[in-house]
């Protein structure tokens, strides 16, 4: 009786091609259709682990941690200077779900700088902001604005210590006029002092004291 041999079932060729196309582990540079490029680690076709992304349209670079296709972990974001084309760092710190989250440092134009906590891509929590004019705010933030307790020190060393709401002085606070040797302590509402008392404070050391001291009541 003749023996009939049947050919074993062969796997479709596209299965093998699909396995090879799946990006997993460390890869060389992979280019997107729009010209963006990524060099680093992958998991199930998603950026995952350590890697560097370059966006073609802006020239921006992110180098750091990724999780399932999004910036997540510690990393730095830089952009090219429009004149010199040299890269300047914009943000260094922690990310979550592709947004700044946790502690990080952001560099703005005009030598402005923020060091502190972020949430959902916004300054929220404790932080210190260095402004262009030399002022420094240190304290609590909420959604990119001073909110809670904080201190604002001006370039002439005068300072405000107290409550803030929506980026404005609000609630009990003290304003030290160190240039005049005076202290105002009172209640603020939307940056305006509503009531309080003004007394002499460090008048003998003040560089430009008032002509007469405040009489004691």
C-alpha positions as a Python dict, from the first residue, in 0.01 Angstrom:
ca = {
    (1, 'X'): (0, 0, 0),
    (2, 'X'): (159, 329, -101),
    (3, 'X'): (244, 575, 178),
    (4, 'X'): (108, 923, 128),
    (5, 'X'): (311, 1204, 285),
    (6, 'X'): (130, 1521, 376),
    (7, 'X'): (316, 1849, 400),
    (8, 'X'): (316, 1995, 749),
    (9, 'X'): (118, 2311, 802),
    (10, 'X'): (346, 2607, 741),
    (11, 'X'): (315, 2933, 930),
    (12, 'X'): (213, 3226, 713),
    (13, 'X'): (515, 3434, 619),
    (14, 'X'): (358, 3753, 754),
    (15, 'X'): (374, 3608, 1108),
    (16, 'X'): (751, 3602, 1090),
    (17, 'X'): (764, 3951, 942),
    (18, 'X'): (536, 4079, 1217),
    (19, 'X'): (762, 3933, 1488),
    (20, 'X'): (1064, 4100, 1334),
    (21, 'X'): (879, 4430, 1310),
    (22, 'X'): (791, 4433, 1680),
    (23, 'X'): (1031, 4666, 1855),
    (24, 'X'): (1156, 4530, 2186),
    (25, 'X'): (1475, 4595, 2382),
    (26, 'X'): (1754, 4828, 2269),
    (27, 'X'): (1731, 4955, 1913),
    (28, 'X'): (1932, 5184, 1693),
    (29, 'X'): (1771, 5506, 1576),
    (30, 'X'): (1414, 5463, 1453),
    (31, 'X'): (1270, 5734, 1227),
    (32, 'X'): (902, 5830, 1222),
    (33, 'X'): (719, 5930, 906),
    (34, 'X'): (722, 6297, 1013),
    (35, 'X'): (1101, 6293, 1059),
    (36, 'X'): (1111, 6255, 1438),
    (37, 'X'): (1375, 6011, 1559),
    (38, 'X'): (1417, 5797, 1869),
    (39, 'X'): (1716, 5602, 1991),
    (40, 'X'): (1678, 5377, 2292),
    (41, 'X'): (1482, 5097, 2450),
    (42, 'X'): (1142, 4959, 2349),
    (43, 'X'): (875, 4728, 2487),
    (44, 'X'): (592, 4594, 2272),
    (45, 'X'): (647, 4860, 2008),
    (46, 'X'): (643, 5142, 2265),
    (47, 'X'): (931, 5355, 2392),
    (48, 'X'): (1009, 5205, 2730),
    (49, 'X'): (1324, 5242, 2939),
    (50, 'X'): (1610, 5478, 2855),
    (51, 'X'): (1597, 5672, 2532),
    (52, 'X'): (1645, 5997, 2341),
    (53, 'X'): (1380, 6160, 2123),
    (54, 'X'): (1447, 6435, 1869),
    (55, 'X'): (1154, 6629, 1722),
    (56, 'X'): (1224, 6741, 1367),
    (57, 'X'): (984, 7039, 1354),
    (58, 'X'): (1129, 7212, 1662),
    (59, 'X'): (1469, 7045, 1700),
    (60, 'X'): (1386, 6980, 2065),
    (61, 'X'): (1552, 6687, 2244),
    (62, 'X'): (1433, 6478, 2537),
    (63, 'X'): (1674, 6236, 2695),
    (64, 'X'): (1571, 6018, 2986),
    (65, 'X'): (1318, 5763, 3104),
    (66, 'X'): (1015, 5639, 2910),
    (67, 'X'): (721, 5424, 3012),
    (68, 'X'): (485, 5272, 2755),
    (69, 'X'): (548, 5543, 2498),
    (70, 'X'): (545, 5844, 2730),
    (71, 'X'): (808, 6040, 2921),
    (72, 'X'): (798, 5896, 3269),
    (73, 'X'): (1077, 5903, 3526),
    (74, 'X'): (1380, 6132, 3520),
    (75, 'X'): (1487, 6323, 3211),
    (76, 'X'): (1592, 6651, 3053),
    (77, 'X'): (1433, 6856, 2775),
    (78, 'X'): (1637, 7097, 2561),
    (79, 'X'): (1572, 7325, 2264),
    (80, 'X'): (1808, 7491, 2014),
    (81, 'X'): (1878, 7862, 2043),
    (82, 'X'): (1718, 8036, 1741),
    (83, 'X'): (2031, 8245, 1683),
    (84, 'X'): (2332, 8035, 1785),
    (85, 'X'): (2162, 7696, 1727),
    (86, 'X'): (2333, 7575, 2044),
    (87, 'X'): (2114, 7363, 2266),
    (88, 'X'): (1995, 7515, 2593),
    (89, 'X'): (1833, 7317, 2870),
    (90, 'X'): (1469, 7401, 2939),
    (91, 'X'): (1374, 7143, 3203),
    (92, 'X'): (1554, 6882, 3409),
    (93, 'X'): (1364, 6669, 3656),
    (94, 'X'): (1088, 6416, 3698),
    (95, 'X'): (805, 6331, 3461),
    (96, 'X'): (484, 6131, 3483),
    (97, 'X'): (252, 6042, 3197),
    (98, 'X'): (441, 6278, 2960),
    (99, 'X'): (413, 6580, 3195),
    (100, 'X'): (640, 6744, 3450),
    (101, 'X'): (562, 6590, 3787),
    (102, 'X'): (767, 6586, 4107),
    (103, 'X'): (1081, 6792, 4161),
    (104, 'X'): (1239, 6969, 3866),
    (105, 'X'): (1418, 7281, 3744),
    (106, 'X'): (1289, 7493, 3455),
    (107, 'X'): (1491, 7763, 3278),
    (108, 'X'): (1293, 8047, 3117),
    (109, 'X'): (1400, 8332, 2890),
    (110, 'X'): (1565, 8629, 3052),
    (111, 'X'): (1749, 8423, 3315),
    (112, 'X'): (1428, 8336, 3496),
    (113, 'X'): (1438, 8002, 3677),
    (114, 'X'): (1206, 7784, 3882),
    (115, 'X'): (1323, 7514, 4121),
    (116, 'X'): (1060, 7305, 4291),
    (117, 'X'): (764, 7075, 4263),
    (118, 'X'): (536, 7012, 3967),
    (119, 'X'): (203, 6838, 3917),
    (120, 'X'): (38, 6773, 3582),
    (121, 'X'): (291, 6996, 3405),
    (122, 'X'): (222, 7295, 3633),
    (123, 'X'): (416, 7447, 3923),
    (124, 'X'): (238, 7305, 4226),
    (125, 'X'): (372, 7237, 4575),
    (126, 'X'): (682, 7399, 4717),
    (127, 'X'): (912, 7597, 4489),
    (128, 'X'): (1149, 7888, 4441),
    (129, 'X'): (1118, 8129, 4147),
    (130, 'X'): (1396, 8363, 4035),
    (131, 'X'): (1255, 8654, 3832),
    (132, 'X'): (1423, 8867, 3569),
    (133, 'X'): (1433, 9181, 3787),
    (134, 'X'): (1614, 8998, 4069),
    (135, 'X'): (1308, 8925, 4282),
    (136, 'X'): (1280, 8582, 4441),
    (137, 'X'): (964, 8408, 4554),
    (138, 'X'): (991, 8105, 4778),
    (139, 'X'): (692, 7916, 4907),
    (140, 'X'): (383, 7726, 4802),
    (141, 'X'): (241, 7710, 4449),
    (142, 'X'): (-83, 7593, 4292),
    (143, 'X'): (-136, 7563, 3917),
    (144, 'X'): (155, 7791, 3823),
    (145, 'X'): (78, 8067, 4076),
    (146, 'X'): (197, 8143, 4431),
    (147, 'X'): (-73, 8006, 4658),
    (148, 'X'): (-53, 7941, 5030),
    (149, 'X'): (236, 8062, 5245),
    (150, 'X'): (537, 8224, 5084),
    (151, 'X'): (799, 8497, 5086),
    (152, 'X'): (876, 8747, 4810),
    (153, 'X'): (1213, 8924, 4835),
    (154, 'X'): (1259, 9229, 4614),
    (155, 'X'): (1589, 9347, 4459),
    (156, 'X'): (1622, 9620, 4726),
    (157, 'X'): (1590, 9349, 4999),
    (158, 'X'): (1241, 9459, 5100),
    (159, 'X'): (1026, 9151, 5144),
    (160, 'X'): (675, 9022, 5202),
    (161, 'X'): (604, 8718, 5416),
    (162, 'X'): (255, 8579, 5443),
    (163, 'X'): (-42, 8441, 5257),
    (164, 'X'): (-97, 8421, 4881),
    (165, 'X'): (-390, 8331, 4660),
    (166, 'X'): (-389, 8308, 4282),
    (167, 'X'): (-49, 8479, 4259),
    (168, 'X'): (-145, 8777, 4476),
    (169, 'X'): (-87, 8867, 4841),
    (170, 'X'): (-390, 8749, 5031),
    (171, 'X'): (-458, 8703, 5401),
    (172, 'X'): (-235, 8784, 5700),
    (173, 'X'): (113, 8900, 5613),
    (174, 'X'): (410, 9120, 5692),
    (175, 'X'): (588, 9362, 5459),
    (176, 'X'): (939, 9461, 5566),
    (177, 'X'): (1045, 9800, 5428),
    (178, 'X'): (1411, 9751, 5515),
    (179, 'X'): (1519, 10047, 5301),
    (180, 'X'): (1308, 10279, 5521),
    (181, 'X'): (1330, 10086, 5848),
    (182, 'X'): (961, 10010, 5875),
    (183, 'X'): (735, 9706, 5908),
    (184, 'X'): (372, 9680, 5801),
    (185, 'X'): (172, 9393, 5947),
    (186, 'X'): (-186, 9340, 5841),
    (187, 'X'): (-439, 9175, 5612),
    (188, 'X'): (-416, 9169, 5231),
    (189, 'X'): (-684, 9101, 4971),
    (190, 'X'): (-587, 9058, 4603),
    (191, 'X'): (-251, 9234, 4653),
    (192, 'X'): (-403, 9530, 4840),
    (193, 'X'): (-342, 9588, 5214),
    (194, 'X'): (-682, 9634, 5376),
    (195, 'X'): (-589, 9697, 5738),
    (196, 'X'): (-288, 9673, 5966),
    (197, 'X'): (-25, 9858, 6166),
    (198, 'X'): (297, 10030, 6058),
    (199, 'X'): (590, 10044, 6301),
    (200, 'X'): (959, 10130, 6291),
    (201, 'X'): (1177, 9826, 6232),
    (202, 'X'): (1556, 9843, 6202),
    (203, 'X'): (1539, 10217, 6148),
    (204, 'X'): (1898, 10275, 6264),
    (205, 'X'): (2036, 10038, 5999),
    (206, 'X'): (1809, 10149, 5715),
    (207, 'X'): (1988, 10313, 5418),
    (208, 'X'): (1706, 10566, 5359),
    (209, 'X'): (1502, 10605, 5678),
    (210, 'X'): (1201, 10835, 5696),
    (211, 'X'): (1263, 11186, 5830),
    (212, 'X'): (1076, 11124, 6153),
    (213, 'X'): (1019, 10804, 6347),
    (214, 'X'): (668, 10672, 6389),
    (215, 'X'): (534, 10795, 6725),
    (216, 'X'): (442, 10527, 6975),
    (217, 'X'): (77, 10508, 7071),
}
